[in-house]
């Protein structure tokens, strides 16, 4: 969506600049054929110039990674139990219940409205063409010298491709000859193609108000060309002007997609007929167009301009001042490192060690070669010291000159042993992690998906993830030295609860007992969101109707079930006095009411 919006913005900028040049310098010039080419060229350029690649990057490969994920472990450590989701483990992935019902963003809504209006305009143009085609089909035709002369008495004279529609009874022989010469010019020079093309462009770039004026200028220039050809054929200028003026008063029905002999703007046409051609050549105006095209290209692709000077930037820029560690504002433990080279800066994501290369586009701005919109904007203080980065235009990373990578310390096996046990997420009953010790440190196991993360000690109570030093565990002990809880990632408290966790044991229920759970269930917090439960010989199957993913469950009791692949994912059914099922509590949090 964003790329479409950017394309439309660039296309409208190009068209506006080129058309304003026409209005200011070319509109009153008698070089009608050159002006026709220029106006069409402006439209073509508006459509295709934004699609051209930048000079510094011959191919667009939008970067698929971004440094500011909500969780630096990129999914290994997940805070579960969001009130709007049912979390389940299918192929080691959590599935959000409203995945298929994501509310569209404002930009998606506006883009949809824009495309809808474009479609309406396109359909309207097609209908106009069909109306003209039907009209022509119902006329008596005469084919002479490549042109169909169509007799019809319900409209003003007009031409459409190689069809000339005219009521000969309304005009004198002299007027008829002038009209035929005039319309022949439109036909021979294929002016109808111009009109259809500008209608197509209007359907794409309709939001630009200048386009309506440009459409009128193209049609008016067609009339200038035809008027000039008629007068050049030997027709008396004054008589012709009077004929045009007189016949404009006889116009009844007109068709917008046609070339009209007696069109509007009569005053402008007569003024242009009487205008003397300038003795000075105007080639310089059209030569200036080349500079205008280049300026447009550099305007809509700013990296192209900066790329021409990148060597100068690289040789004068002191990249060393950008080096250091940066912490994400509002997200404790999320860290990146900036490393300087002689030609660029490298961003290193400390949670996965991925590196992204950035080249300078200005004294304090950088972007990737793959995607010009992925930028780093540095901020400095009055002394010139770098203080922070704005990444991707939205996320702030504050420079931390006091940060140092943690140094691993060795703890003996007995010291590590005391951390072992089960820990329950505070405020989220039933959500557990398990911590076990090894000879090198600790292992955190997420019991909802069995993912494991290795930790090394940096003090007697503090640990850091080996793959991401920003992901920490800070244990708390009581007066006797026993571990009571752990603060994970600087925000989530897990309380030690060895007695609270018990691995579920499967019990066997009969087919009749399982049958009563079958049916469709609706999410109480999101109307129209359903799951369906069916029974098998071994348990239950939950089918998410928004994506058709299925999860198998085994019984832990007559009303309680656990997911076979993720025992932490539970279903707790509620029955009525007659034994019928009324609802199910999924994952200890989300209520689904039975609807059939």
Coordinates of C-alpha atoms in Angstrom, one line a residue:
X1 CA 0.0 0.0 0.0
X2 CA 2.7 2.4 1.0
X3 CA 4.5 1.9 -2.3
X4 CA 1.3 2.6 -4.3
X5 CA 0.8 5.8 -2.3
X6 CA 4.4 6.9 -2.9
X7 CA 4.0 6.1 -6.7
X8 CA 0.8 8.2 -6.9
X9 CA 2.5 11.1 -5.0
X10 CA 5.5 11.1 -7.3
X11 CA 3.4 10.8 -10.5
X12 CA 1.3 13.8 -9.5
X13 CA 4.4 15.8 -8.6
X14 CA 5.9 15.1 -12.1
X15 CA 2.7 15.9 -13.9
X16 CA 2.1 19.1 -12.0
X17 CA 5.6 20.5 -12.7
X18 CA 5.6 19.6 -16.4
X19 CA 2.1 21.0 -16.9
X20 CA 2.9 24.3 -15.1
X21 CA 5.8 24.7 -17.4
X22 CA 3.4 24.3 -20.4
X23 CA 1.0 26.9 -18.9
X24 CA 3.7 29.4 -18.2
X25 CA 5.8 29.1 -21.4
X26 CA 4.1 27.0 -24.1
X27 CA 0.4 27.6 -23.9
X28 CA 0.3 30.7 -26.1
X29 CA 2.8 29.4 -28.5
X30 CA 1.7 28.6 -32.1
X31 CA 3.8 25.5 -32.2
X32 CA 0.7 23.4 -31.9
X33 CA 2.1 20.0 -33.0
X34 CA 5.0 20.3 -30.7
X35 CA 2.7 21.3 -27.8
X36 CA 0.6 18.2 -28.5
X37 CA 3.6 16.0 -28.2
X38 CA 4.7 17.8 -25.1
X39 CA 1.4 17.4 -23.3
X40 CA 1.2 13.7 -24.1
X41 CA 4.9 13.3 -23.2
X42 CA 4.1 14.9 -19.8
X43 CA 1.4 12.3 -19.1
X44 CA 3.6 9.4 -20.2
X45 CA 6.5 10.7 -18.1
X46 CA 4.2 11.1 -15.1
X47 CA 3.3 7.5 -15.2
X48 CA 6.7 5.9 -15.9
X49 CA 9.3 8.3 -14.3
X50 CA 8.4 7.2 -10.7
X51 CA 9.0 3.6 -11.8
X52 CA 12.6 4.2 -12.8
X53 CA 15.3 2.9 -10.4
X54 CA 17.7 5.2 -8.7
X55 CA 21.1 5.9 -10.1
X56 CA 22.8 4.4 -7.1
X57 CA 20.7 1.3 -7.0
X58 CA 19.7 -0.4 -10.3
X59 CA 17.2 -2.8 -8.6
X60 CA 14.7 -2.4 -5.8
X61 CA 14.9 -5.2 -3.3
X62 CA 12.9 -3.8 -0.3
X63 CA 14.6 -4.8 3.0
X64 CA 12.6 -7.4 4.8
X65 CA 14.2 -7.0 8.2
X66 CA 13.8 -4.1 10.6
X67 CA 15.7 -3.4 13.8
X68 CA 12.8 -2.4 16.0
X69 CA 10.8 -5.5 16.7
X70 CA 8.6 -5.5 19.7
X71 CA 10.6 -8.3 21.3
X72 CA 14.4 -8.5 20.4
X73 CA 14.3 -12.3 20.7
X74 CA 12.1 -12.2 17.6
X75 CA 9.6 -14.6 19.0
X76 CA 11.6 -16.9 21.2
X77 CA 10.4 -15.1 24.3
X78 CA 6.7 -14.4 24.1
X79 CA 4.5 -12.8 26.7
X80 CA 1.3 -14.8 26.4
X81 CA -2.3 -14.4 27.3
X82 CA -3.2 -11.3 25.3
X83 CA -6.9 -10.7 26.0
X84 CA -7.6 -10.6 22.2
X85 CA -6.1 -13.9 21.3
X86 CA -6.2 -17.7 21.8
X87 CA -2.7 -18.9 21.7
X88 CA -1.9 -22.3 20.4
X89 CA 1.1 -24.2 19.3
X90 CA 0.9 -25.5 15.7
X91 CA 4.2 -26.3 14.0
X92 CA 6.0 -24.3 16.7
X93 CA 4.1 -21.1 16.0
X94 CA 1.5 -19.1 18.0
X95 CA -1.7 -18.3 16.1
X96 CA -3.6 -15.1 17.0
X97 CA -7.3 -15.5 17.0
X98 CA -8.0 -12.3 15.1
X99 CA -5.3 -13.0 12.5
X100 CA -7.9 -13.2 9.7
X101 CA -9.8 -10.1 11.0
X102 CA -7.0 -7.5 11.2
X103 CA -8.6 -4.0 11.2
X104 CA -7.3 -2.2 8.2
X105 CA -5.1 0.8 8.7
X106 CA -6.0 4.4 7.7
X107 CA -3.7 4.2 4.7
X108 CA -5.3 1.0 3.6
X109 CA -8.8 2.5 3.8
X110 CA -7.7 5.6 1.9
X111 CA -6.0 3.5 -0.7
X112 CA -9.1 1.4 -1.1
X113 CA -11.3 4.5 -1.5
X114 CA -8.8 5.9 -4.1
X115 CA -8.8 2.8 -6.2
X116 CA -12.6 2.6 -6.0
X117 CA -12.9 6.1 -7.4
X118 CA -10.4 5.2 -10.1
X119 CA -12.5 2.2 -11.0
X120 CA -15.7 4.3 -11.2
X121 CA -14.0 6.9 -13.5
X122 CA -12.6 4.1 -15.7
X123 CA -16.1 2.5 -16.0
X124 CA -17.6 5.8 -16.7
X125 CA -15.2 6.4 -19.6
X126 CA -16.0 2.9 -21.0
X127 CA -19.7 3.7 -20.9
X128 CA -19.1 6.9 -22.8
X129 CA -17.2 5.0 -25.5
X130 CA -20.1 2.5 -25.7
X131 CA -22.7 5.2 -26.1
X132 CA -20.7 6.8 -29.0
X133 CA -20.2 3.3 -30.6
X134 CA -24.0 2.6 -30.4
X135 CA -24.8 6.0 -31.9
X136 CA -22.4 5.4 -34.8
X137 CA -23.7 1.9 -35.3
X138 CA -27.3 3.3 -35.7
X139 CA -26.3 5.8 -38.4
X140 CA -26.3 5.6 -42.2
X141 CA -22.7 5.4 -43.3
X142 CA -20.7 6.3 -46.4
X143 CA -17.1 5.2 -46.7
X144 CA -15.0 7.7 -48.6
X145 CA -11.2 7.8 -48.7
X146 CA -10.7 5.9 -45.4
X147 CA -13.4 7.9 -43.5
X148 CA -16.9 6.8 -42.5
X149 CA -19.4 9.7 -43.0
X150 CA -22.3 9.1 -40.6
X151 CA -25.6 10.9 -41.1
X152 CA -27.2 11.7 -37.8
X153 CA -29.5 14.7 -36.9
X154 CA -29.4 14.5 -33.1
X155 CA -26.0 16.0 -32.3
X156 CA -23.4 18.6 -33.2
X157 CA -20.8 17.5 -35.8
X158 CA -18.0 15.4 -34.3
X159 CA -15.4 12.9 -35.2
X160 CA -14.3 9.8 -33.3
X161 CA -11.4 7.8 -34.7
X162 CA -12.2 7.5 -38.5
X163 CA -16.0 8.2 -38.1
X164 CA -17.4 11.7 -38.9
X165 CA -20.9 12.2 -37.6
X166 CA -22.7 15.1 -39.2
X167 CA -26.2 16.4 -40.1
X168 CA -25.7 17.7 -43.6
X169 CA -29.1 19.3 -43.6
X170 CA -28.1 21.9 -41.0
X171 CA -25.2 23.5 -43.0
X172 CA -24.5 25.3 -46.3
X173 CA -22.2 23.7 -48.8
X174 CA -19.4 26.2 -47.7
X175 CA -19.9 25.4 -44.0
X176 CA -20.0 21.7 -44.8
X177 CA -16.6 21.8 -46.6
X178 CA -15.1 23.7 -43.7
X179 CA -16.4 21.2 -41.2
X180 CA -15.2 18.2 -43.2
X181 CA -11.7 19.7 -43.6
X182 CA -11.6 20.5 -39.9
X183 CA -12.8 17.0 -38.8
X184 CA -10.5 15.3 -41.3
X185 CA -7.5 16.8 -39.4
X186 CA -8.7 15.2 -36.1
X187 CA -9.2 11.9 -37.9
X188 CA -5.9 11.8 -39.8
X189 CA -3.9 12.9 -36.8
X190 CA -5.6 10.3 -34.4
X191 CA -6.7 12.9 -31.9
X192 CA -9.2 10.4 -30.4
X193 CA -6.3 8.3 -29.1
X194 CA -5.1 11.4 -27.2
X195 CA -8.5 11.9 -25.6
X196 CA -8.8 8.2 -24.5
X197 CA -5.3 8.2 -23.2
X198 CA -5.9 11.3 -21.1
X199 CA -9.1 9.8 -19.8
X200 CA -7.1 6.7 -18.7
X201 CA -4.5 8.9 -16.9
X202 CA -7.3 10.9 -15.3
X203 CA -8.7 7.6 -13.8
X204 CA -5.3 6.9 -12.3
X205 CA -4.3 10.4 -11.1
X206 CA -7.8 11.9 -10.6
X207 CA -6.8 13.5 -7.2
X208 CA -4.8 16.1 -9.0
X209 CA -7.0 19.1 -9.9
X210 CA -4.6 20.2 -12.5
X211 CA -5.4 17.2 -14.6
X212 CA -8.9 18.5 -15.5
X213 CA -7.3 21.7 -16.8
X214 CA -4.7 19.6 -18.7
X215 CA -7.5 17.6 -20.4
X216 CA -9.1 20.8 -21.6
X217 CA -5.7 22.1 -22.8
X218 CA -5.2 18.9 -24.9
X219 CA -8.7 19.2 -26.5
X220 CA -8.2 22.9 -27.1
X221 CA -4.8 22.3 -28.7
X222 CA -6.5 19.8 -31.0
X223 CA -8.8 22.5 -32.1
X224 CA -5.9 24.9 -32.7
X225 CA -4.3 22.3 -34.9
X226 CA -7.5 21.7 -36.9
X227 CA -8.2 25.4 -37.2
X228 CA -4.7 26.1 -38.5
X229 CA -4.9 23.3 -41.1
X230 CA -8.3 24.6 -42.3
X231 CA -7.0 28.2 -42.8
X232 CA -3.8 26.8 -44.4
X233 CA -5.9 25.0 -47.0
X234 CA -7.1 28.4 -48.4
X235 CA -10.3 29.0 -46.5
X236 CA -10.9 32.7 -45.7
X237 CA -10.0 33.3 -42.1
X238 CA -12.8 35.7 -41.3
X239 CA -15.5 33.5 -42.9
X240 CA -14.2 30.5 -41.1
X241 CA -14.2 32.3 -37.7
X242 CA -17.8 33.5 -38.3
X243 CA -18.8 29.9 -39.3
X244 CA -17.3 28.5 -36.1
X245 CA -19.0 31.2 -34.0
X246 CA -22.3 30.7 -35.7
X247 CA -22.3 26.9 -35.5
X248 CA -21.4 26.9 -31.8
X249 CA -24.8 28.4 -31.2
X250 CA -26.5 25.5 -32.9
X251 CA -24.9 22.8 -30.6
X252 CA -27.5 20.5 -29.1
X253 CA -26.1 17.3 -27.7
X254 CA -22.3 16.9 -27.3
X255 CA -20.0 13.9 -26.5
X256 CA -17.0 14.5 -24.2
X257 CA -14.8 11.8 -25.8
X258 CA -15.1 13.3 -29.3
X259 CA -13.5 16.1 -31.3
X260 CA -16.2 18.8 -31.8
X261 CA -16.2 21.2 -34.7
X262 CA -18.1 23.8 -32.8
X263 CA -16.5 23.3 -29.4
X264 CA -16.4 25.7 -26.4
X265 CA -13.6 28.2 -25.9
X266 CA -14.5 29.9 -29.2
X267 CA -12.9 33.1 -28.1
X268 CA -9.6 31.4 -27.4
X269 CA -9.7 29.6 -30.8
X270 CA -10.3 32.9 -32.7
X271 CA -7.6 34.6 -30.7
X272 CA -5.1 31.9 -31.6
X273 CA -6.1 32.1 -35.3
X274 CA -5.3 35.8 -35.3
X275 CA -2.1 35.4 -33.3
X276 CA 1.0 35.9 -35.4
X277 CA 3.7 33.3 -35.1
X278 CA 6.8 34.6 -33.3
X279 CA 9.7 35.2 -35.6
X280 CA 12.1 34.0 -32.9
X281 CA 12.7 30.3 -32.7
X282 CA 11.3 28.6 -29.6
X283 CA 13.6 25.6 -29.7
X284 CA 15.2 26.7 -26.5
X285 CA 12.0 26.2 -24.6
X286 CA 11.8 22.5 -25.7
X287 CA 15.5 22.1 -25.0
X288 CA 14.8 23.3 -21.5
X289 CA 12.4 20.4 -21.1
X290 CA 15.3 18.0 -20.9
X291 CA 16.6 19.8 -17.9
X292 CA 13.1 19.8 -16.5
X293 CA 12.9 16.0 -16.9
X294 CA 16.3 15.5 -15.1
X295 CA 15.2 17.8 -12.3
X296 CA 12.0 15.8 -11.9
X297 CA 13.9 12.6 -11.7
X298 CA 16.2 13.9 -9.0
X299 CA 13.3 15.4 -7.1
X300 CA 11.3 12.2 -6.8
X301 CA 14.5 10.1 -6.3
X302 CA 16.5 12.2 -3.9
X303 CA 19.0 9.3 -3.3
X304 CA 20.0 9.6 -7.0
X305 CA 21.2 13.1 -6.4
X306 CA 23.0 12.2 -3.3
X307 CA 24.5 9.2 -4.9
X308 CA 26.3 11.5 -7.4
X309 CA 28.1 13.1 -4.6
X310 CA 28.5 10.1 -2.2
X311 CA 32.3 10.0 -2.7
X312 CA 32.5 13.6 -1.6
X313 CA 30.4 12.8 1.5
X314 CA 32.3 9.7 2.3
X315 CA 35.7 11.4 2.2
X316 CA 34.7 14.3 4.4
X317 CA 32.4 12.6 6.9
X318 CA 33.8 11.5 10.2
X319 CA 31.9 8.3 10.7
X320 CA 33.7 7.5 13.9
X321 CA 31.5 9.8 15.9
X322 CA 28.4 7.6 15.2
X323 CA 30.0 4.5 16.8
X324 CA 28.6 3.1 20.0
X325 CA 25.7 1.3 21.6
X326 CA 22.1 2.5 21.4
X327 CA 19.2 1.5 23.6
X328 CA 15.6 1.5 22.3
X329 CA 13.6 4.2 24.1
X330 CA 10.9 2.6 26.2
X331 CA 12.2 -0.9 25.6
X332 CA 14.7 -1.9 28.2
X333 CA 17.3 -4.4 27.0
X334 CA 16.8 -3.8 23.3
X335 CA 20.3 -2.8 22.0
X336 CA 22.0 -2.1 18.7
X337 CA 25.6 -1.3 18.0
X338 CA 26.8 1.2 15.3
X339 CA 30.2 0.3 13.7
X340 CA 32.0 2.8 11.4
X341 CA 33.9 1.9 8.3
X342 CA 35.7 4.2 5.8
X343 CA 32.6 4.2 3.5
X344 CA 29.6 3.5 5.6
X345 CA 28.1 2.6 9.0
X346 CA 27.0 -0.8 10.0
X347 CA 24.1 -1.4 12.3
X348 CA 24.4 -4.6 14.3
X349 CA 21.3 -6.0 16.1
X350 CA 22.6 -7.5 19.3
X351 CA 19.7 -9.8 19.7
X352 CA 20.5 -11.8 16.6
X353 CA 23.9 -10.4 15.5
X354 CA 22.4 -9.4 12.1
X355 CA 24.3 -6.6 10.3
X356 CA 22.8 -4.0 8.0
X357 CA 25.0 -1.7 5.9
X358 CA 24.1 2.0 5.6
X359 CA 25.5 4.7 3.3
X360 CA 25.5 8.4 3.9
X361 CA 22.9 10.6 2.3
X362 CA 23.7 13.7 4.3
X363 CA 25.8 14.8 7.3
X364 CA 23.6 13.0 9.8
X365 CA 21.4 10.8 7.6
X366 CA 22.0 7.3 6.2
X367 CA 20.0 4.8 4.2
X368 CA 20.3 1.2 2.9
X369 CA 21.1 0.7 -0.8
X370 CA 18.3 -1.8 -1.0
X371 CA 15.6 0.5 0.3
X372 CA 15.8 4.3 0.4
X373 CA 13.0 4.5 2.9
X374 CA 14.9 2.6 5.5
X375 CA 16.8 5.4 7.1
X376 CA 18.9 6.4 10.1
X377 CA 18.7 10.0 11.3
X378 CA 21.3 10.9 13.9
X379 CA 20.8 13.8 16.4
X380 CA 23.7 15.7 18.0
X381 CA 24.0 18.2 20.8
X382 CA 25.4 21.7 20.8
X383 CA 28.9 20.2 21.2
X384 CA 28.4 18.0 18.1
X385 CA 28.2 14.7 20.1
X386 CA 25.7 12.1 18.8
X387 CA 22.9 11.6 21.3
X388 CA 20.3 9.4 19.5
X389 CA 19.0 7.8 16.3
X390 CA 15.6 7.9 14.7
X391 CA 15.4 4.6 12.9
X392 CA 12.9 3.9 10.1
X393 CA 11.3 7.3 10.7
X394 CA 9.6 6.2 14.0
X395 CA 11.8 4.4 16.6
X396 CA 14.2 6.3 18.8
X397 CA 17.4 4.7 20.0
X398 CA 19.3 6.6 22.7
X399 CA 23.1 6.5 22.7
X400 CA 24.5 4.8 25.8
X401 CA 28.2 5.6 26.2
X402 CA 28.3 3.7 29.5
X403 CA 27.1 0.4 28.1
X404 CA 29.6 -2.5 27.8
X405 CA 28.9 -6.0 26.7
X406 CA 28.4 -8.2 29.8
X407 CA 31.3 -10.4 30.8
X408 CA 30.6 -14.0 31.7
X409 CA 31.5 -15.1 35.2
X410 CA 31.8 -18.7 36.2
X411 CA 29.5 -20.1 38.9
X412 CA 29.9 -23.5 40.5
X413 CA 27.3 -26.2 39.9
X414 CA 26.0 -25.8 43.4
X415 CA 25.4 -22.1 42.9
X416 CA 23.5 -22.7 39.6
X417 CA 21.4 -25.5 41.1
X418 CA 19.5 -23.2 43.4
X419 CA 17.9 -21.4 40.4
X420 CA 16.2 -24.6 39.1
X421 CA 12.5 -25.0 39.2
X422 CA 9.2 -23.8 37.8
X423 CA 8.2 -20.2 37.6
X424 CA 4.7 -18.8 37.0
X425 CA 4.0 -15.5 35.2
X426 CA 2.7 -13.0 37.7
X427 CA -0.9 -12.2 36.9
X428 CA -1.2 -15.0 34.3
X429 CA -2.2 -18.2 36.1
X430 CA -1.1 -21.4 34.4
X431 CA 1.7 -19.8 32.4
X432 CA 5.0 -21.4 33.3
X433 CA 8.7 -21.5 32.4
X434 CA 11.2 -24.0 33.7
X435 CA 14.8 -23.2 34.6
X436 CA 17.4 -25.9 34.7
X437 CA 21.2 -25.7 35.1
X438 CA 24.1 -26.9 33.1
X439 CA 27.8 -26.8 33.6
X440 CA 28.0 -23.5 31.7
X441 CA 24.9 -21.6 33.0
X442 CA 21.1 -21.9 32.9
X443 CA 18.5 -23.0 30.4
X444 CA 15.1 -21.3 30.2
X445 CA 12.4 -23.6 28.8
X446 CA 9.1 -22.1 27.7
X447 CA 6.6 -24.8 28.6
X448 CA 3.9 -23.5 26.2
X449 CA 6.1 -24.3 23.2
X450 CA 9.2 -26.0 24.6
X451 CA 11.6 -23.4 23.1
X452 CA 14.9 -23.2 25.1
X453 CA 17.2 -20.2 25.7
X454 CA 20.7 -20.5 27.1
X455 CA 21.9 -18.0 29.7
X456 CA 25.3 -17.2 31.1
X457 CA 26.0 -15.6 34.5
X458 CA 27.3 -12.0 34.8
X459 CA 26.9 -12.0 38.6
X460 CA 25.6 -14.3 41.3
X461 CA 22.0 -13.3 40.6
X462 CA 22.1 -11.9 37.1
X463 CA 22.2 -13.7 33.8
X464 CA 22.1 -12.7 30.1
X465 CA 21.1 -14.7 27.0
X466 CA 24.1 -15.9 25.1
X467 CA 22.4 -15.0 21.8
X468 CA 21.2 -11.6 23.0
X469 CA 23.0 -9.9 25.8
X470 CA 20.1 -7.5 26.1
X471 CA 17.8 -10.3 27.3
X472 CA 18.4 -10.6 31.0
X473 CA 17.3 -12.6 34.0
X474 CA 17.5 -10.9 37.4
X475 CA 16.7 -13.3 40.2
X476 CA 15.5 -12.3 43.7
X477 CA 16.4 -14.3 46.8
X478 CA 15.0 -14.3 50.4
X479 CA 16.9 -13.9 53.6
X480 CA 17.8 -17.6 53.6
X481 CA 19.3 -17.4 50.1
X482 CA 16.4 -19.2 48.4
X483 CA 15.3 -17.9 45.0
X484 CA 11.7 -16.5 45.0
X485 CA 11.2 -14.9 41.6
X486 CA 12.9 -13.7 38.4
X487 CA 12.6 -10.5 36.4
X488 CA 12.8 -11.4 32.7
X489 CA 13.8 -8.9 30.1
X490 CA 13.5 -6.1 32.6
X491 CA 9.7 -6.2 32.7
X492 CA 8.0 -9.6 33.3
X493 CA 7.9 -11.1 36.8
X494 CA 7.9 -14.8 37.1
X495 CA 7.2 -16.2 40.6
X496 CA 8.8 -19.4 41.7
X497 CA 6.1 -22.1 42.1
X498 CA 7.4 -25.6 42.1
X499 CA 4.2 -26.9 43.6
X500 CA 1.9 -25.1 41.2
X501 CA 3.0 -26.8 38.0
X502 CA 2.1 -30.4 37.2
X503 CA 2.4 -31.9 33.8
X504 CA -1.0 -32.9 32.6
X505 CA -1.9 -36.6 32.5
X506 CA -4.2 -37.8 29.8
X507 CA -7.4 -39.6 30.8
X508 CA -9.6 -41.6 28.5
X509 CA -13.2 -40.4 27.8
X510 CA -15.7 -42.4 25.8
X511 CA -16.9 -41.4 22.4
X512 CA -20.3 -40.4 23.8
X513 CA -18.6 -38.2 26.5
X514 CA -16.5 -36.5 23.8
X515 CA -19.5 -36.0 21.5
X516 CA -21.1 -33.4 23.8
X517 CA -18.3 -30.9 23.3
X518 CA -18.8 -30.8 19.5
X519 CA -20.2 -27.6 18.0
X520 CA -19.4 -24.0 17.0
X521 CA -18.2 -21.5 19.6
X522 CA -18.1 -17.6 19.2
X523 CA -15.5 -15.4 20.9
X524 CA -17.2 -13.2 23.5
X525 CA -14.9 -10.3 22.9
X526 CA -15.1 -10.3 19.1
X527 CA -18.4 -11.0 17.5
X528 CA -18.2 -13.1 14.3
X529 CA -15.0 -14.9 15.3
X530 CA -15.6 -18.6 15.6
X531 CA -13.9 -21.9 16.4
X532 CA -15.4 -25.3 15.8
X533 CA -14.7 -28.4 18.0
X534 CA -15.1 -31.9 16.8
X535 CA -14.4 -35.2 18.5
X536 CA -12.2 -38.1 17.5
X537 CA -11.4 -41.5 19.1
X538 CA -8.5 -39.9 21.0
X539 CA -9.8 -36.5 22.1
X540 CA -11.0 -33.2 20.5
X541 CA -9.9 -31.2 17.5
X542 CA -10.2 -27.4 17.6
X543 CA -10.6 -25.8 14.2
X544 CA -9.9 -22.1 13.8
X545 CA -12.5 -21.0 11.2
X546 CA -10.5 -17.9 10.2
X547 CA -7.6 -19.9 8.9
X548 CA -8.6 -23.6 9.2
X549 CA -5.7 -24.5 11.4
X550 CA -6.4 -27.4 13.7
X551 CA -5.1 -28.3 17.1
X552 CA -5.5 -31.7 18.8
X553 CA -6.5 -31.9 22.5
X554 CA -6.3 -34.7 25.0
X555 CA -8.6 -34.9 28.1
X556 CA -7.1 -34.1 31.5
X557 CA -10.5 -34.5 33.2
X558 CA -14.2 -34.8 32.1
X559 CA -14.3 -31.1 31.4
X560 CA -10.6 -30.1 31.0
X561 CA -8.3 -30.7 28.0
X562 CA -4.7 -29.8 27.0
X563 CA -3.1 -29.4 23.6
X564 CA -1.1 -32.5 22.8
X565 CA 1.8 -30.4 21.3
X566 CA 1.7 -27.6 24.0
X567 CA 0.3 -28.8 27.3
X568 CA 0.2 -25.2 28.6
X569 CA -2.6 -24.5 26.1
X570 CA -5.8 -25.7 27.9
X571 CA -9.5 -25.8 27.3
X572 CA -11.9 -25.7 30.3
X573 CA -15.5 -26.4 29.4
X574 CA -18.5 -25.3 31.4
X575 CA -21.7 -27.3 31.5
X576 CA -25.3 -26.6 32.5
X577 CA -27.5 -28.5 35.0
X578 CA -28.6 -30.9 32.2
X579 CA -25.0 -31.7 31.3
X580 CA -24.9 -29.7 28.1
X581 CA -21.8 -27.6 27.3
X582 CA -22.4 -23.8 27.3
X583 CA -18.9 -22.3 26.9
X584 CA -15.2 -23.0 26.9
X585 CA -12.3 -21.0 28.6
X586 CA -9.3 -21.2 26.3
X587 CA -5.8 -20.7 27.8
X588 CA -7.3 -19.6 31.1
X589 CA -8.4 -16.3 29.7
X590 CA -10.5 -16.2 26.6
X591 CA -14.2 -17.2 26.8
X592 CA -15.9 -18.8 23.8
X593 CA -19.7 -19.3 24.0
X594 CA -21.3 -22.3 22.3
X595 CA -23.7 -21.3 19.6
X596 CA -24.9 -24.7 18.4

